[in-house]
């Protein structure tokens, strides 16, 4: 454990955020300690046994390209793999895997245990020790002090966690695990703005008590697509998921028992996510729907537990039982763990810099569910970024912040820190302005260079990446150069053919053979780049233009009232928020693009005039010490 | 931002005489070259600071819109210190609008109010105080307009645009829901989307068409008072304005140049122009004035054709009335306080559809009735349900949105994967958003979760 000099970095909580943070920080050469309540629950998937999906699968790829662990372990412990939206364009395809939960936990634990300068320590953190406005370590409830130069807090749903089943409730961080009360209270005292949020999880059933003939099997893909650039060898599907539906009788049971729901009974105050509605919510909000679908997903190979994706609920156990009774095939099923809802504290992410460091306390980083997000992938992505930035800060290096146009991670963190959250935040591809550019087939091109620079991408992976880029470049040139005659007699390049919506790369290569083999991944990349080309070029121009404008500094003493052509409302907003760059001004809600442009023009006036600029107020970013 | 080339009308709106379109920026010459064709056969590059004569042409339709002078001011010796091209045309607002539209198509961006001045300033030509003074002026003009237009419309245009935007967002939400939740078995599909797309497209189309009416609302309607000398035009001008603005004498040929004043009736701005009377010119100045008057009359949006009812109907009266018959005009029979010498029936027969109002400008008799007639005849028609697009900028945004939506329709028809048409719909929403404020991803998501039962 702690050497005499203490640690460089302490990470609190070994969930999906904490594990990535600890792994990244230690891989960057820092002495790191990961403190968590139970070593058995390291990287526990609290809810569904799946990783990935639209936007989330994109995140996992990005984590992987930056040297994170989630993708590699999901591939390793996956038991069913699907590429979603396979029939659609490359930008909206994303991998998802059903994982063996127990195997995932163990795989992560083993991997962390093998990292040389990472210590793992079991303990409940009660307090962040703050000295002179900066985090200096943590203290556990048994009084142990772990000194550190930076602290990353990732306690998931544990802060003042309160579990609801029906009208009963009890304090817990996750089913039957202790909540973090002291830590929650201290964060409040440190002046961080606290939100109360809510989420829920469905019941788990005993596989052997389900009549499987009543459900439609959903097999995995024939040729599974891995998350990770480091995964070798083919992935194997080992289980099927199954599709089922609720019916009128189910809905009647739910309606009859709504008063017993803590939410509809008014007991839950926290705000829940709309995109993970409980079955109660679905029935109430969409009364016209005769049925709702659900999936039966195995929780692993060595267990008979089955997760009922779609029946999340916080109704009492007896009602959950009654619900199952109405569904043919589940009427005999045994509930091994009841569904429950949980309320917990989170910190408003507007308290954070884009590095995930708090604005109020230096060297204190927050990542994962605590920042108002939900989902393993969102947590892991933040954990990775917090780990990297804490490490960079300790090393006194420039912070690492991704832009919205280069990664979903950039979209995620920017959304969080600049707009805050009102309900648990989940990433969607439609949150990205440049969706056609943020694809799984170009993630390495977008991000692996950064990962390499940070020291998180091993030589072998980097070497393969370079070789792949060379193949791609050759193939792209070949597609441009090679021309074929159409039936009408004109000559078209393979590239131009490939632009047609129904044409795939394999089709054009039938007309003219490419000397060299391309992987599926490489083909997908070439297809996307060709089919989206016009849009991509246009977006690149927009990005370049916006970047130039957004980076424009707004002097501290500027009088917005003197900016020509602004409405009074715009002036008031600007005076109130006092943005320091044009980019920040743009983000103020209600600012029109025209108003922002006027501010930009005015700034250029000031600059050209060489007017005295008052110094820009100093940020408290990790790099200024 | 200074890399854009900008274009705008540099003369005040609704001005009946000369109209100047100014283009500034690196591509000013290129943009001008797309719409202007020199009479002498288009020698380019154009000479510096020397006006050359030619025509404005729509490069797609090849139709000549107007005759024009092009003057090229080479950077830095120009108003903005950038390359500047000025196109001087006869100034009918419709022609000016078309030039802006063509210019925008050729790659220029419509300038924001005061932007030329800002650039002049940026490039060190004006100091900040001058720049602001100019800008204040520009702003006050648009404020008047804003007041007028908001009174006229009562915000219903923004409501209409907000509704359009709402429909686009729900369309996008339907498309996005399918992309984000591929496993939910959502039923709405390309056929339904194309139907709602084409409904939206035709609505935006209608809005774009209403632009003409909108232009009149925001820029005002030019009304020329014309008639023979000494019929009482200047007296009528003063009576309508309720102030002694024009000089009145008993002698013919009093008014030599034209006078222009704003007349507001029920919130609608009319630019009232008094000018030299038509008749035999005694003096070269008068001659000039008459010629000028005739041109203004030709280009005005409407005419008040004044006849002296106390004098016998002459051949000249007859010619005059016939000449302007086809125009949007009101026949004003003046001096009705004196014994009448004109046969009303005859005038009625000649006047055709144009209304006749009898007044005494001197005594102020029936002037209110004339105001009413002016409003009825010349006020831009704003049908209750149809909205109007006020400014070229709005028009431009709508047209961009329209373009994007038409591409989306095509992409869907060609069975492109939905994320591509979604891109176009998003672009359209953000163009519409420029009219009413930005769209946030959150709004689309709200719509998805409000309408579709998705998520586990
Ligand atoms: C009931 C439930 C339902 C959920 N439903 C969904 C859902 O429907 N969809 C979805 O996307 N996500 C859901 N999630 C969320 C998902 O599990 C989390 O988003 C994700 O695990 C968050 O990762 P994390 O790393 O932030 O925290 P967690 O994975 O929760 O990890 C937190 C870790 O911190 C440790 N810890 C906490 N406090 C302390 C302390 N004081 N000292 C030391 N260690 C501490 C804990 O032991 C734990 O290991 C649900 C979670 C729960 C509990
Ligand atoms: N009795 C009477 N006299 C009028 C009336 N309107 C104008 N006059 C007189 O007619 C004479 C000419 O009036 P102006 O208003 O100068 O006429 P005009 O058409 O502007 O004349 P020019 O500018 O010379 O073309 C003046 O003596 C006016 O007082 C009217 O309604 N009744
Ligand atoms: Mg006169």
mmCIF file of N, CA, C and O in Angstrom, chain A residues 48 54 82 85 88-89 92 96 274-277 282 285-286 289 292-293 307 309 428-432 435-436 501 532 535 539 545 548 562 564 591 597-598 601 604-605 608-609, chain B residues 1-4 112 118 121-123 132 135 176 178-184 411 414 416-420 422-424 426 438 441-442 445-446 449-456:
data_model
loop_
_atom_site.group_PDB
_atom_site.id
_atom_site.type_symbol
_atom_site.label_atom_id
_atom_site.label_comp_id
_atom_site.label_asym_id
_atom_site.label_seq_id
_atom_site.Cartn_x
_atom_site.Cartn_y
_atom_site.Cartn_z
ATOM 1 N N UNK A 48 -27.594 -3.938 -16.701
ATOM 2 C CA UNK A 48 -27.713 -4.977 -17.726
ATOM 3 C C UNK A 48 -26.364 -5.610 -18.060
ATOM 4 O O UNK A 48 -25.322 -4.983 -17.899
ATOM 5 N N UNK A 54 -25.611 1.839 -29.831
ATOM 6 C CA UNK A 54 -25.409 3.114 -30.529
ATOM 7 C C UNK A 54 -24.806 4.144 -29.574
ATOM 8 O O UNK A 54 -25.235 4.221 -28.431
ATOM 9 N N UNK A 82 -23.169 -8.348 -31.450
ATOM 10 C CA UNK A 82 -23.929 -7.847 -32.602
ATOM 11 C C UNK A 82 -23.405 -6.484 -33.026
ATOM 12 O O UNK A 82 -23.009 -5.674 -32.193
ATOM 13 N N UNK A 85 -27.409 -1.806 -36.535
ATOM 14 C CA UNK A 85 -27.594 -1.025 -37.775
ATOM 15 C C UNK A 85 -26.707 -1.497 -38.912
ATOM 16 O O UNK A 85 -26.247 -0.702 -39.731
ATOM 17 N N UNK A 88 -27.390 -0.193 -42.280
ATOM 18 C CA UNK A 88 -27.352 1.254 -42.503
ATOM 19 C C UNK A 88 -25.924 1.728 -42.713
ATOM 20 O O UNK A 88 -24.997 0.935 -42.786
ATOM 21 N N UNK A 89 -25.776 3.053 -42.798
ATOM 22 C CA UNK A 89 -24.465 3.611 -43.087
ATOM 23 C C UNK A 89 -23.499 3.484 -41.923
ATOM 24 O O UNK A 89 -23.894 3.277 -40.774
ATOM 25 N N UNK A 92 -23.726 5.138 -38.281
ATOM 26 C CA UNK A 92 -24.680 4.730 -37.244
ATOM 27 C C UNK A 92 -24.584 3.240 -36.928
ATOM 28 O O UNK A 92 -25.488 2.656 -36.365
ATOM 29 N N UNK A 96 -22.291 -4.126 -30.072
ATOM 30 C CA UNK A 96 -22.770 -4.354 -28.715
ATOM 31 C C UNK A 96 -22.487 -5.790 -28.339
ATOM 32 O O UNK A 96 -22.579 -6.686 -29.184
ATOM 33 N N UNK A 274 -35.410 9.461 -18.993
ATOM 34 C CA UNK A 274 -36.550 9.122 -19.856
ATOM 35 C C UNK A 274 -36.235 7.935 -20.745
ATOM 36 O O UNK A 274 -37.120 7.235 -21.215
ATOM 37 N N UNK A 275 -34.927 7.758 -21.026
ATOM 38 C CA UNK A 275 -34.581 6.713 -21.986
ATOM 39 C C UNK A 275 -34.449 5.359 -21.335
ATOM 40 O O UNK A 275 -34.173 4.375 -21.994
ATOM 41 N N UNK A 276 -34.562 5.280 -20.017
ATOM 42 C CA UNK A 276 -34.632 3.982 -19.366
ATOM 43 C C UNK A 276 -35.921 3.947 -18.581
ATOM 44 O O UNK A 276 -35.915 3.874 -17.352
ATOM 45 N N UNK A 277 -37.053 4.062 -19.256
ATOM 46 C CA UNK A 277 -38.306 4.140 -18.519
ATOM 47 C C UNK A 277 -38.590 2.815 -17.830
ATOM 48 O O UNK A 277 -38.260 1.751 -18.344
ATOM 49 N N UNK A 282 -43.795 3.256 -19.009
ATOM 50 C CA UNK A 282 -44.204 2.967 -20.391
ATOM 51 C C UNK A 282 -45.717 2.805 -20.473
ATOM 52 O O UNK A 282 -46.358 3.292 -21.399
ATOM 53 N N UNK A 285 -47.335 6.332 -19.856
ATOM 54 C CA UNK A 285 -47.105 7.347 -20.886
ATOM 55 C C UNK A 285 -47.633 6.958 -22.265
ATOM 56 O O UNK A 285 -47.912 7.813 -23.089
ATOM 57 N N UNK A 286 -47.715 5.681 -22.537
ATOM 58 C CA UNK A 286 -48.172 5.237 -23.859
ATOM 59 C C UNK A 286 -49.356 4.283 -23.720
ATOM 60 O O UNK A 286 -49.257 3.101 -24.051
ATOM 61 N N UNK A 289 -50.461 1.777 -26.487
ATOM 62 C CA UNK A 289 -49.680 0.610 -26.908
ATOM 63 C C UNK A 289 -50.242 -0.655 -26.263
ATOM 64 O O UNK A 289 -50.387 -0.751 -25.057
ATOM 65 N N UNK A 292 -45.552 -4.078 -24.913
ATOM 66 C CA UNK A 292 -44.195 -3.542 -24.912
ATOM 67 C C UNK A 292 -43.233 -4.718 -25.006
ATOM 68 O O UNK A 292 -43.473 -5.773 -24.436
ATOM 69 N N UNK A 293 -42.129 -4.478 -25.725
ATOM 70 C CA UNK A 293 -41.225 -5.613 -25.874
ATOM 71 C C UNK A 293 -40.186 -5.651 -24.762
ATOM 72 O O UNK A 293 -39.900 -4.662 -24.118
ATOM 73 N N UNK A 307 -31.412 -11.582 -17.074
ATOM 74 C CA UNK A 307 -31.780 -10.173 -16.923
ATOM 75 C C UNK A 307 -32.947 -9.884 -17.850
ATOM 76 O O UNK A 307 -32.934 -10.283 -19.011
ATOM 77 N N UNK A 309 -34.468 -7.313 -19.758
ATOM 78 C CA UNK A 309 -34.268 -5.973 -20.315
ATOM 79 C C UNK A 309 -35.594 -5.413 -20.822
ATOM 80 O O UNK A 309 -36.143 -5.909 -21.796
ATOM 81 N N UNK A 428 -26.181 9.925 -27.088
ATOM 82 C CA UNK A 428 -26.853 9.465 -28.299
ATOM 83 C C UNK A 428 -26.055 9.951 -29.483
ATOM 84 O O UNK A 428 -25.405 10.999 -29.386
ATOM 85 N N UNK A 429 -26.143 9.260 -30.589
ATOM 86 C CA UNK A 429 -25.370 9.742 -31.743
ATOM 87 C C UNK A 429 -25.914 11.082 -32.200
ATOM 88 O O UNK A 429 -25.184 11.902 -32.741
ATOM 89 N N UNK A 430 -27.203 11.325 -31.970
ATOM 90 C CA UNK A 430 -27.756 12.595 -32.435
ATOM 91 C C UNK A 430 -27.303 13.776 -31.586
ATOM 92 O O UNK A 430 -27.599 14.913 -31.915
ATOM 93 N N UNK A 431 -26.583 13.528 -30.522
ATOM 94 C CA UNK A 431 -26.024 14.652 -29.768
ATOM 95 C C UNK A 431 -24.795 15.230 -30.471
ATOM 96 O O UNK A 431 -24.344 16.312 -30.144
ATOM 97 N N UNK A 432 -24.243 14.470 -31.411
ATOM 98 C CA UNK A 432 -23.023 14.926 -32.090
ATOM 99 C C UNK A 432 -23.388 15.749 -33.313
ATOM 100 O O UNK A 432 -24.224 15.345 -34.106
ATOM 101 N N UNK A 435 -21.828 13.798 -36.762
ATOM 102 C CA UNK A 435 -22.000 12.362 -36.629
ATOM 103 C C UNK A 435 -21.323 11.580 -37.736
ATOM 104 O O UNK A 435 -20.788 10.497 -37.510
ATOM 105 N N UNK A 436 -21.378 12.108 -38.962
ATOM 106 C CA UNK A 436 -20.836 11.333 -40.072
ATOM 107 C C UNK A 436 -19.313 11.179 -39.963
ATOM 108 O O UNK A 436 -18.719 10.340 -40.618
ATOM 109 N N UNK A 501 -25.948 4.581 -53.387
ATOM 110 C CA UNK A 501 -26.349 4.026 -52.096
ATOM 111 C C UNK A 501 -26.360 2.499 -52.033
ATOM 112 O O UNK A 501 -26.025 1.936 -51.007
ATOM 113 N N UNK A 532 -19.872 9.312 -47.714
ATOM 114 C CA UNK A 532 -20.141 10.564 -46.991
ATOM 115 C C UNK A 532 -19.269 11.711 -47.482
ATOM 116 O O UNK A 532 -19.277 12.781 -46.891
ATOM 117 N N UNK A 535 -20.367 15.406 -47.563
ATOM 118 C CA UNK A 535 -20.751 15.898 -46.243
ATOM 119 C C UNK A 535 -19.533 16.101 -45.357
ATOM 120 O O UNK A 535 -19.438 17.064 -44.607
ATOM 121 N N UNK A 539 -18.378 19.511 -43.634
ATOM 122 C CA UNK A 539 -18.278 19.628 -42.181
ATOM 123 C C UNK A 539 -16.868 20.019 -41.761
ATOM 124 O O UNK A 539 -16.700 20.788 -40.820
ATOM 125 N N UNK A 545 -13.712 26.646 -39.655
ATOM 126 C CA UNK A 545 -14.183 28.011 -39.522
ATOM 127 C C UNK A 545 -14.622 28.283 -38.074
ATOM 128 O O UNK A 545 -14.255 29.290 -37.473
ATOM 129 N N UNK A 548 -11.685 28.514 -35.620
ATOM 130 C CA UNK A 548 -11.000 29.789 -35.688
ATOM 131 C C UNK A 548 -11.786 30.840 -34.907
ATOM 132 O O UNK A 548 -11.250 31.608 -34.121
ATOM 133 N N UNK A 562 -21.585 47.915 -26.298
ATOM 134 C CA UNK A 562 -21.041 48.632 -27.447
ATOM 135 C C UNK A 562 -20.948 47.764 -28.695
ATOM 136 O O UNK A 562 -20.551 48.239 -29.751
ATOM 137 N N UNK A 564 -22.147 46.323 -31.877
ATOM 138 C CA UNK A 564 -23.230 46.766 -32.757
ATOM 139 C C UNK A 564 -24.238 45.658 -33.031
ATOM 140 O O UNK A 564 -23.875 44.489 -33.124
ATOM 141 N N UNK A 591 -28.382 32.698 -27.321
ATOM 142 C CA UNK A 591 -27.570 33.547 -28.188
ATOM 143 C C UNK A 591 -27.772 33.090 -29.628
ATOM 144 O O UNK A 591 -27.572 31.921 -29.939
ATOM 145 N N UNK A 597 -21.798 36.308 -34.164
ATOM 146 C CA UNK A 597 -20.964 36.857 -35.228
ATOM 147 C C UNK A 597 -20.680 38.336 -35.012
ATOM 148 O O UNK A 597 -19.572 38.801 -35.251
ATOM 149 N N UNK A 598 -21.690 39.043 -34.538
ATOM 150 C CA UNK A 598 -21.473 40.463 -34.282
ATOM 151 C C UNK A 598 -20.417 40.674 -33.203
ATOM 152 O O UNK A 598 -19.568 41.551 -33.324
ATOM 153 N N UNK A 601 -17.100 40.141 -34.821
ATOM 154 C CA UNK A 601 -16.658 41.280 -35.629
ATOM 155 C C UNK A 601 -16.139 42.399 -34.733
ATOM 156 O O UNK A 601 -15.122 43.025 -35.002
ATOM 157 N N UNK A 604 -12.775 41.736 -33.487
ATOM 158 C CA UNK A 604 -11.748 42.013 -34.487
ATOM 159 C C UNK A 604 -11.446 43.497 -34.553
ATOM 160 O O UNK A 604 -10.302 43.900 -34.733
ATOM 161 N N UNK A 605 -12.485 44.293 -34.387
ATOM 162 C CA UNK A 605 -12.265 45.739 -34.351
ATOM 163 C C UNK A 605 -11.292 46.074 -33.243
ATOM 164 O O UNK A 605 -10.292 46.759 -33.443
ATOM 165 N N UNK A 608 -7.774 44.919 -34.018
ATOM 166 C CA UNK A 608 -7.093 45.715 -35.033
ATOM 167 C C UNK A 608 -6.722 47.080 -34.482
ATOM 168 O O UNK A 608 -5.717 47.663 -34.835
ATOM 169 N N UNK A 609 -7.582 47.574 -33.605
ATOM 170 C CA UNK A 609 -7.297 48.877 -33.019
ATOM 171 C C UNK A 609 -6.139 48.774 -32.049
ATOM 172 O O UNK A 609 -5.594 49.776 -31.618
ATOM 173 N N UNK B 1 -13.872 35.519 -40.149
ATOM 174 C CA UNK B 1 -15.126 36.045 -40.654
ATOM 175 C C UNK B 1 -14.909 37.035 -41.783
ATOM 176 O O UNK B 1 -15.724 37.161 -42.675
ATOM 177 N N UNK B 2 -13.785 37.732 -41.680
ATOM 178 C CA UNK B 2 -13.520 38.710 -42.719
ATOM 179 C C UNK B 2 -13.187 38.055 -44.047
ATOM 180 O O UNK B 2 -12.959 38.727 -45.033
ATOM 181 N N UNK B 3 -13.140 36.750 -44.042
ATOM 182 C CA UNK B 3 -12.846 36.096 -45.304
ATOM 183 C C UNK B 3 -14.072 36.001 -46.198
ATOM 184 O O UNK B 3 -13.952 35.792 -47.392
ATOM 185 N N UNK B 4 -15.222 36.143 -45.597
ATOM 186 C CA UNK B 4 -16.437 36.102 -46.411
ATOM 187 C C UNK B 4 -16.500 37.335 -47.303
ATOM 188 O O UNK B 4 -15.968 38.379 -46.984
ATOM 189 N N UNK B 112 -24.708 41.782 -42.555
ATOM 190 C CA UNK B 112 -25.556 42.169 -41.432
ATOM 191 C C UNK B 112 -25.605 43.692 -41.372
ATOM 192 O O UNK B 112 -24.735 44.367 -41.910
ATOM 193 N N UNK B 118 -18.485 48.281 -40.271
ATOM 194 C CA UNK B 118 -17.607 47.561 -39.362
ATOM 195 C C UNK B 118 -16.320 47.156 -40.059
ATOM 196 O O UNK B 118 -15.233 47.279 -39.522
ATOM 197 N N UNK B 121 -14.115 49.909 -40.535
ATOM 198 C CA UNK B 121 -13.445 50.182 -39.291
ATOM 199 C C UNK B 121 -12.323 49.189 -39.035
ATOM 200 O O UNK B 121 -11.195 49.551 -38.725
ATOM 201 N N UNK B 122 -12.665 47.920 -39.168
ATOM 202 C CA UNK B 122 -11.695 46.852 -38.981
ATOM 203 C C UNK B 122 -10.445 47.094 -39.789
ATOM 204 O O UNK B 122 -9.334 46.826 -39.365
ATOM 205 N N UNK B 123 -10.671 47.555 -40.966
ATOM 206 C CA UNK B 123 -9.535 47.741 -41.848
ATOM 207 C C UNK B 123 -8.942 49.140 -41.697
ATOM 208 O O UNK B 123 -8.196 49.600 -42.542
ATOM 209 N N UNK B 132 -19.578 53.719 -35.070
ATOM 210 C CA UNK B 132 -20.788 53.565 -34.273
ATOM 211 C C UNK B 132 -21.873 54.531 -34.692
ATOM 212 O O UNK B 132 -23.050 54.194 -34.673
ATOM 213 N N UNK B 135 -23.495 53.205 -37.578
ATOM 214 C CA UNK B 135 -24.273 52.041 -37.214
ATOM 215 C C UNK B 135 -25.563 52.400 -36.497
ATOM 216 O O UNK B 135 -26.602 51.809 -36.722
ATOM 217 N N UNK B 176 -34.413 9.769 -36.319
ATOM 218 C CA UNK B 176 -33.377 9.474 -35.334
ATOM 219 C C UNK B 176 -33.758 8.292 -34.442
ATOM 220 O O UNK B 176 -32.917 7.488 -34.084
ATOM 221 N N UNK B 178 -35.347 5.705 -35.144
ATOM 222 C CA UNK B 178 -35.032 4.474 -35.847
ATOM 223 C C UNK B 178 -33.549 4.163 -35.831
ATOM 224 O O UNK B 178 -33.132 3.001 -35.736
ATOM 225 N N UNK B 179 -32.742 5.223 -35.917
ATOM 226 C CA UNK B 179 -31.293 5.021 -35.940
ATOM 227 C C UNK B 179 -30.747 4.675 -34.553
ATOM 228 O O UNK B 179 -29.887 3.814 -34.412
ATOM 229 N N UNK B 180 -31.272 5.373 -33.536
ATOM 230 C CA UNK B 180 -30.723 5.184 -32.197
ATOM 231 C C UNK B 180 -31.241 3.906 -31.530
ATOM 232 O O UNK B 180 -30.604 3.376 -30.642
ATOM 233 N N UNK B 181 -32.421 3.485 -31.929
ATOM 234 C CA UNK B 181 -33.019 2.309 -31.291
ATOM 235 C C UNK B 181 -33.389 1.271 -32.332
ATOM 236 O O UNK B 181 -34.560 0.983 -32.546
ATOM 237 N N UNK B 182 -32.375 0.708 -32.990
ATOM 238 C CA UNK B 182 -32.668 -0.204 -34.096
ATOM 239 C C UNK B 182 -33.418 -1.452 -33.651
ATOM 240 O O UNK B 182 -34.009 -2.140 -34.461
ATOM 241 N N UNK B 183 -33.411 -1.725 -32.348
ATOM 242 C CA UNK B 183 -34.020 -2.984 -31.920
ATOM 243 C C UNK B 183 -35.421 -2.819 -31.383
ATOM 244 O O UNK B 183 -36.012 -3.772 -30.911
ATOM 245 N N UNK B 184 -35.944 -1.612 -31.473
ATOM 246 C CA UNK B 184 -37.251 -1.389 -30.876
ATOM 247 C C UNK B 184 -38.396 -1.695 -31.834
ATOM 248 O O UNK B 184 -39.549 -1.567 -31.469
ATOM 249 N N UNK B 411 -32.658 11.982 -51.286
ATOM 250 C CA UNK B 411 -31.871 10.930 -50.660
ATOM 251 C C UNK B 411 -32.771 9.800 -50.181
ATOM 252 O O UNK B 411 -32.466 8.625 -50.340
ATOM 253 N N UNK B 414 -33.946 7.828 -53.060
ATOM 254 C CA UNK B 414 -32.919 6.935 -53.597
ATOM 255 C C UNK B 414 -32.480 5.873 -52.598
ATOM 256 O O UNK B 414 -31.502 5.178 -52.808
ATOM 257 N N UNK B 416 -31.095 6.084 -49.626
ATOM 258 C CA UNK B 416 -29.861 6.238 -48.873
ATOM 259 C C UNK B 416 -30.130 5.874 -47.423
ATOM 260 O O UNK B 416 -31.235 6.049 -46.932
ATOM 261 N N UNK B 417 -29.107 5.383 -46.747
ATOM 262 C CA UNK B 417 -29.263 5.098 -45.331
ATOM 263 C C UNK B 417 -29.649 6.398 -44.615
ATOM 264 O O UNK B 417 -29.166 7.471 -44.955
ATOM 265 N N UNK B 418 -30.537 6.291 -43.617
ATOM 266 C CA UNK B 418 -31.224 7.478 -43.083
ATOM 267 C C UNK B 418 -30.330 8.510 -42.424
ATOM 268 O O UNK B 418 -30.743 9.641 -42.220
ATOM 269 N N UNK B 419 -29.105 8.131 -42.017
ATOM 270 C CA UNK B 419 -28.311 9.151 -41.333
ATOM 271 C C UNK B 419 -27.944 10.279 -42.286
ATOM 272 O O UNK B 419 -27.644 11.390 -41.853
ATOM 273 N N UNK B 420 -27.976 9.998 -43.614
ATOM 274 C CA UNK B 420 -27.604 11.056 -44.563
ATOM 275 C C UNK B 420 -28.750 12.073 -44.744
ATOM 276 O O UNK B 420 -28.541 13.260 -44.530
ATOM 277 N N UNK B 422 -30.941 12.557 -42.646
ATOM 278 C CA UNK B 422 -31.049 13.176 -41.310
ATOM 279 C C UNK B 422 -30.128 14.382 -41.222
ATOM 280 O O UNK B 422 -30.469 15.405 -40.630
ATOM 281 N N UNK B 423 -28.962 14.254 -41.840
ATOM 282 C CA UNK B 423 -28.005 15.354 -41.853
ATOM 283 C C UNK B 423 -28.607 16.594 -42.520
ATOM 284 O O UNK B 423 -28.457 17.712 -42.051
ATOM 285 N N UNK B 424 -29.304 16.372 -43.632
ATOM 286 C CA UNK B 424 -29.921 17.488 -44.356
ATOM 287 C C UNK B 424 -31.054 18.105 -43.542
ATOM 288 O O UNK B 424 -31.230 19.315 -43.526
ATOM 289 N N UNK B 426 -31.312 18.115 -40.356
ATOM 290 C CA UNK B 426 -30.678 18.875 -39.281
ATOM 291 C C UNK B 426 -30.208 20.233 -39.786
ATOM 292 O O UNK B 426 -30.378 21.248 -39.122
ATOM 293 N N UNK B 438 -31.528 28.891 -31.867
ATOM 294 C CA UNK B 438 -30.899 27.623 -32.211
ATOM 295 C C UNK B 438 -31.722 26.400 -31.833
ATOM 296 O O UNK B 438 -32.591 26.458 -30.980
ATOM 297 N N UNK B 441 -29.804 19.568 -29.442
ATOM 298 C CA UNK B 441 -29.982 18.121 -29.592
ATOM 299 C C UNK B 441 -31.056 17.654 -28.627
ATOM 300 O O UNK B 441 -31.859 16.776 -28.912
ATOM 301 N N UNK B 442 -31.076 18.313 -27.483
ATOM 302 C CA UNK B 442 -32.033 17.973 -26.441
ATOM 303 C C UNK B 442 -33.475 17.999 -26.960
ATOM 304 O O UNK B 442 -34.288 17.177 -26.576
ATOM 305 N N UNK B 445 -34.235 14.875 -28.819
ATOM 306 C CA UNK B 445 -34.355 13.742 -27.904
ATOM 307 C C UNK B 445 -35.676 13.796 -27.143
ATOM 308 O O UNK B 445 -36.357 12.791 -26.994
ATOM 309 N N UNK B 446 -36.035 15.014 -26.687
ATOM 310 C CA UNK B 446 -37.308 15.150 -25.988
ATOM 311 C C UNK B 446 -38.447 14.606 -26.833
ATOM 312 O O UNK B 446 -39.315 13.902 -26.362
ATOM 313 N N UNK B 449 -38.424 10.781 -27.034
ATOM 314 C CA UNK B 449 -38.944 10.081 -25.861
ATOM 315 C C UNK B 449 -40.391 10.417 -25.587
ATOM 316 O O UNK B 449 -41.103 9.667 -24.943
ATOM 317 N N UNK B 450 -40.806 11.580 -26.091
ATOM 318 C CA UNK B 450 -42.211 11.921 -25.924
ATOM 319 C C UNK B 450 -43.099 11.102 -26.839
ATOM 320 O O UNK B 450 -44.225 10.790 -26.506
ATOM 321 N N UNK B 451 -42.568 10.743 -28.014
ATOM 322 C CA UNK B 451 -43.438 10.114 -29.003
ATOM 323 C C UNK B 451 -43.273 8.619 -29.151
ATOM 324 O O UNK B 451 -44.184 7.915 -29.537
ATOM 325 N N UNK B 452 -42.053 8.162 -28.898
ATOM 326 C CA UNK B 452 -41.815 6.746 -29.111
ATOM 327 C C UNK B 452 -41.516 6.094 -27.779
ATOM 328 O O UNK B 452 -40.818 6.650 -26.946
ATOM 329 N N UNK B 453 -42.047 4.926 -27.620
ATOM 330 C CA UNK B 453 -41.774 4.225 -26.386
ATOM 331 C C UNK B 453 -40.506 3.428 -26.589
ATOM 332 O O UNK B 453 -40.536 2.310 -27.078
ATOM 333 N N UNK B 454 -39.374 4.008 -26.286
ATOM 334 C CA UNK B 454 -38.107 3.327 -26.510
ATOM 335 C C UNK B 454 -37.285 3.330 -25.237
ATOM 336 O O UNK B 454 -37.572 4.059 -24.304
ATOM 337 N N UNK B 455 -36.249 2.552 -25.245
ATOM 338 C CA UNK B 455 -35.393 2.432 -24.080
ATOM 339 C C UNK B 455 -35.867 1.279 -23.256
ATOM 340 O O UNK B 455 -37.013 0.873 -23.345
ATOM 341 N N UNK B 456 -34.939 0.762 -22.460
ATOM 342 C CA UNK B 456 -35.337 -0.423 -21.715
ATOM 343 C C UNK B 456 -35.853 -0.034 -20.345
ATOM 344 O O UNK B 456 -35.644 1.070 -19.884
#
